[in-house]
Short mmCIF file of C-alpha atoms in Angstrom, two decimals:
data_model
loop_
_atom_site.label_atom_id
_atom_site.label_comp_id
_atom_site.label_asym_id
_atom_site.label_seq_id
_atom_site.Cartn_x
_atom_site.Cartn_y
_atom_site.Cartn_z
CA MET A 1 -7.15 0.96 -26.04
CA PRO A 2 -5.00 2.66 -23.71
CA ASP A 3 -6.16 2.43 -19.91
CA SER A 4 -8.16 5.10 -18.59
CA LEU A 5 -6.36 7.55 -16.29
CA ARG A 6 -9.56 7.82 -14.35
CA LEU A 7 -8.09 6.29 -11.04
CA SER A 8 -10.51 3.85 -9.05
CA PRO A 9 -11.82 5.58 -5.54
CA VAL A 10 -10.02 3.88 -2.77
CA PRO A 11 -12.62 3.11 -0.10
CA ALA A 12 -11.87 5.07 3.35
CA LEU A 13 -11.27 2.62 6.48
CA ALA A 14 -14.45 3.29 8.42
CA THR A 15 -12.86 2.06 11.84
CA ILE A 16 -10.00 4.16 12.16
CA PRO A 17 -10.32 6.24 15.21
CA ASP A 18 -9.90 9.89 14.84
CA THR A 19 -6.42 10.46 16.60
CA LEU A 20 -4.65 8.10 14.25
CA ARG A 21 -6.64 9.47 11.01
CA GLN A 22 -4.81 12.63 11.89
CA ALA A 23 -1.72 11.21 12.90
CA ILE A 24 -1.82 9.89 9.15
CA GLN A 25 -2.73 13.34 7.88
CA GLN A 26 0.06 14.83 9.52
CA LEU A 27 2.70 12.09 8.05
CA HIS A 28 1.48 12.90 4.93
CA ALA A 29 1.79 16.37 4.99
CA ALA A 30 5.36 16.09 6.79
CA LEU A 31 6.54 14.00 3.78
CA GLY A 32 6.60 17.01 1.48
CA PRO A 33 6.24 17.21 -2.01
CA ALA A 34 8.04 13.30 -2.38
CA ALA A 35 4.74 12.26 -1.29
CA ALA A 36 2.32 14.70 -3.42
CA GLU A 37 1.26 11.53 -5.64
CA LEU A 38 1.02 9.46 -3.01
CA ARG A 39 -2.68 9.44 -2.31
CA PRO A 40 -3.37 9.64 1.45
CA GLU A 41 -6.07 6.89 1.41
CA VAL A 42 -3.19 4.46 0.22
CA LEU A 43 -1.21 5.86 2.64
CA GLU A 44 -3.76 5.15 5.24
CA GLN A 45 -3.91 1.65 3.94
CA ALA A 46 -0.11 1.33 4.48
CA CYS A 47 0.07 2.85 7.95
CA VAL A 48 -2.89 0.52 9.37
CA GLY A 49 -1.50 -2.56 7.86
CA TYR A 50 2.11 -1.64 9.72
CA LEU A 51 0.22 -0.74 12.62
CA THR A 52 -1.92 -4.14 12.63
CA LEU A 53 1.30 -6.40 11.32
CA HIS A 54 3.87 -5.02 13.39
CA PRO A 55 2.67 -6.95 17.07
CA THR A 56 1.74 -10.02 15.44
CA GLY A 57 5.57 -10.98 14.67
CA ARG A 58 5.09 -11.11 11.17
CA ILE A 59 7.40 -8.25 10.26
CA GLU A 60 10.24 -7.22 12.14
CA ARG A 61 11.64 -3.85 11.13
CA ALA A 62 9.84 -0.86 13.05
CA GLY A 63 9.10 2.44 11.99
CA LEU A 64 9.46 1.65 7.96
CA LEU A 65 7.11 0.47 5.14
CA ALA A 66 7.00 0.72 1.48
CA VAL A 67 3.83 1.40 -0.52
CA ALA A 68 3.15 0.75 -4.44
CA ASP A 69 0.29 2.07 -5.52
CA MET A 70 -0.57 0.20 -8.93
CA ASP A 71 -3.78 2.23 -9.76
CA LEU A 72 -1.31 5.39 -10.96
CA PRO A 73 0.19 4.85 -14.07
CA ASN A 74 3.15 2.72 -14.58
CA THR A 75 4.87 6.06 -16.28
CA THR A 76 4.46 7.85 -12.65
CA GLU A 77 7.21 7.26 -9.84
CA ARG A 78 4.18 4.87 -7.74
CA LEU A 79 6.59 3.31 -5.20
CA TRP A 80 7.64 5.18 -1.91
CA VAL A 81 9.79 3.89 1.04
CA ILE A 82 9.18 5.81 4.39
CA ASP A 83 10.81 5.77 7.51
CA LEU A 84 7.56 6.39 9.80
CA GLN A 85 9.29 7.84 12.62
CA HIS A 86 11.15 10.54 10.88
CA ALA A 87 8.56 11.34 8.51
CA LYS A 88 10.81 10.75 5.35
CA VAL A 89 10.89 9.43 2.11
CA LEU A 90 13.82 7.16 1.97
CA HIS A 91 13.18 6.32 -1.70
CA ARG A 92 10.73 6.95 -4.50
CA SER A 93 10.88 4.75 -7.48
CA LEU A 94 9.18 3.79 -10.73
CA VAL A 95 7.99 0.06 -10.39
CA ALA A 96 6.73 -2.54 -12.41
CA HIS A 97 3.60 -4.68 -12.68
CA GLY A 98 2.80 -8.12 -14.26
CA GLN A 99 2.25 -8.25 -17.91
CA GLY A 100 -1.50 -9.80 -17.00
CA SER A 101 -2.43 -7.06 -14.95
CA GLY A 102 -2.62 -4.26 -17.60
CA HIS A 103 -1.36 -1.44 -19.96
CA LEU A 104 -0.54 1.66 -17.93
CA ARG A 105 -2.25 0.76 -14.88
CA ALA A 106 -2.72 -2.66 -13.18
CA ARG A 107 -6.16 -3.52 -13.01
CA ARG A 108 -6.27 -7.21 -12.93
CA PHE A 109 -4.98 -9.41 -10.31
CA SER A 110 -3.89 -12.92 -9.45
CA ASN A 111 -2.41 -15.10 -6.92
CA GLU A 112 -2.41 -18.16 -9.37
CA GLU A 113 0.87 -19.85 -10.99
CA LYS A 114 1.33 -18.53 -14.30
CA SER A 115 -1.13 -15.68 -14.30
CA ALA A 116 1.82 -13.12 -14.97
CA CYS A 117 -0.24 -10.89 -12.80
CA THR A 118 0.60 -8.53 -9.60
CA SER A 119 -0.87 -9.56 -6.52
CA LEU A 120 -2.43 -6.96 -4.14
CA GLY A 121 -1.67 -7.52 -0.54
CA PHE A 122 0.96 -7.11 2.29
CA TYR A 123 4.28 -8.34 2.22
CA ARG A 124 6.87 -9.33 4.14
CA THR A 125 10.69 -9.21 2.87
CA ALA A 126 12.89 -12.03 3.19
CA GLY A 127 16.61 -13.08 2.07
CA THR A 128 18.13 -12.17 -1.27
CA TYR A 129 19.35 -14.06 -3.70
CA ASP A 130 21.43 -14.13 -7.20
CA GLY A 131 19.00 -15.34 -9.81
CA ILE A 132 17.80 -14.65 -13.36
CA HIS A 133 17.48 -11.58 -12.49
CA GLY A 134 20.84 -10.92 -10.79
CA TYR A 135 20.79 -9.43 -7.13
CA SER A 136 17.16 -9.70 -5.84
CA ARG A 137 15.02 -9.92 -2.80
CA ARG A 138 12.27 -12.67 -2.03
CA ILE A 139 8.97 -11.65 -0.68
CA GLU A 140 6.47 -13.60 1.22
CA GLY A 141 2.87 -12.48 0.69
CA LEU A 142 0.74 -12.11 4.05
CA ASP A 143 -2.77 -12.23 2.44
CA LYS A 144 -4.47 -15.61 2.12
CA GLY A 145 -5.62 -15.73 -1.33
CA GLN A 146 -4.79 -12.33 -2.73
CA ASN A 147 -0.52 -12.79 -2.36
CA ALA A 148 -0.31 -15.78 -0.21
CA ASN A 149 1.60 -17.86 -3.37
CA ALA A 150 4.15 -15.21 -4.19
CA PHE A 151 7.12 -17.08 -2.92
CA ASP A 152 6.78 -19.92 -4.71
CA ARG A 153 5.92 -17.88 -7.75
CA TYR A 154 9.17 -16.53 -7.19
CA VAL A 155 7.55 -12.93 -6.86
CA VAL A 156 10.38 -10.73 -5.90
CA LEU A 157 12.29 -7.33 -5.89
CA HIS A 158 14.64 -6.92 -9.15
CA ALA A 159 16.15 -5.05 -11.48
CA ALA A 160 15.00 -4.71 -14.92
CA ASP A 161 15.82 -2.62 -17.90
CA TYR A 162 12.37 -2.11 -18.63
CA VAL A 163 11.79 0.31 -15.73
CA SER A 164 13.44 3.40 -16.83
CA PRO A 165 12.72 6.80 -17.92
CA LYS A 166 14.42 5.99 -21.28
CA TYR A 167 11.88 3.31 -21.86
CA VAL A 168 9.19 5.42 -20.99
CA GLN A 169 10.43 7.96 -23.41
CA LYS A 170 10.78 5.61 -26.08
CA TYR A 171 7.37 3.29 -25.57
CA GLY A 172 5.18 5.57 -23.66
CA HIS A 173 4.88 3.10 -21.07
CA LEU A 174 7.12 0.85 -18.82
CA GLY A 175 7.67 -2.52 -19.49
CA TYR A 176 6.29 -5.97 -17.87
CA SER A 177 7.06 -7.89 -15.26
CA ARG A 178 5.64 -11.93 -14.73
CA GLY A 179 4.15 -10.41 -11.73
CA CYS A 180 7.24 -8.99 -9.89
CA PRO A 181 7.20 -5.32 -8.52
CA ALA A 182 10.28 -4.82 -10.99
CA LEU A 183 12.58 -1.95 -10.26
CA PRO A 184 15.16 0.87 -11.70
CA PRO A 185 18.55 -0.64 -12.14
CA GLU A 186 19.75 2.41 -10.81
CA GLN A 187 17.96 2.50 -7.54
CA PHE A 188 17.33 -1.34 -6.96
CA LYS A 189 20.28 -2.06 -4.78
CA ASP A 190 19.41 0.99 -2.20
CA ILE A 191 15.45 -0.03 -2.27
CA ILE A 192 16.49 -3.80 -1.89
CA ALA A 193 19.25 -3.06 1.15
CA THR A 194 16.84 -0.87 3.03
CA LEU A 195 14.27 -3.16 2.76
CA ARG A 196 15.92 -5.90 4.67
CA VAL A 197 14.63 -8.90 5.96
CA GLY A 198 11.14 -8.09 8.05
CA SER A 199 10.36 -5.06 6.46
CA MET A 200 6.78 -4.42 5.42
CA LEU A 201 5.44 -3.78 1.70
CA LEU A 202 1.76 -2.72 0.43
CA VAL A 203 1.11 -3.49 -3.25
CA SER A 204 -2.38 -1.74 -3.33
CA GLY A 205 -4.67 -1.42 -6.34
CA PRO A 206 -8.38 -1.56 -7.11
CA GLY A 207 -10.07 -4.52 -5.09
CA LEU A 208 -7.98 -4.77 -2.51
CA ALA A 209 -9.07 -6.50 0.99
CA SER A 210 -7.14 -7.71 3.91
CA ARG A 211 -7.26 -8.66 7.20
CA TRP A 212 -4.86 -6.58 8.07
CA LEU A 213 -6.42 -3.56 7.46
CA ASP A 214 -8.14 -3.39 11.00
CA GLY A 215 -8.33 0.41 12.15
CA GLY A 216 -9.50 -0.28 15.45
CA ALA A 217 -6.24 -2.49 16.30
CA ALA A 218 -4.07 -0.07 14.24
CA GLY A 219 -5.62 3.01 16.03
CA ARG A 220 -5.02 1.10 19.65
CA ARG A 221 -1.20 0.47 18.72
CA PHE A 222 -0.79 3.64 17.61
CA LEU A 223 -2.41 5.05 21.26
CA GLN A 224 0.28 2.37 22.78
CA ARG A 225 3.48 2.97 20.70
CA GLY A 226 3.29 5.62 17.83
CA TRP A 227 4.89 4.57 14.88
CA ARG A 228 7.79 2.04 16.94
#
């Protein structure tokens, strides 16, 4: 049976100070039509994670984040790369989920080897290499129990022919990876180049839980440094 298109509710983060919540709302509005389908609650998750992670040294690139909402259908351009300081969407694209995670929407997630599932959580981008999928970028999972095995599983950013509007037109959905957030061949090089080593990626979906979703810590960081 096809997946239901009814999206899962995203729980609000109760500990976010009003100042930060308003700033995220203003950011969402400033991003304009390119972010119209980026749910405010998912952008909130990404911003809070960025503000919590950046001062720990786990990510080094200031003012940049990427977020994939895997609860959206895979026929939707559900990956955004955002310049926080200039309130601009740098890239928006289709992105595949793992074969084990569902049909149109990713509904099952795993951190296990050979699960062929997408893993939720925050990631740090690592180096590039040429592998079986060609030019690719490694990513390191930062959430123990949810995505910490991603590097060893070779969950990477890479191009795939099954991630394209033509594939959707022919089959009614994207193809599936073995857990990688696979990208369109026409866009992957630009996206990989933008997400240089030390950038943050959030893969969001139903059941996301992360120590980095700390609204209080994020609020304090925002008061000190803004998006820098």
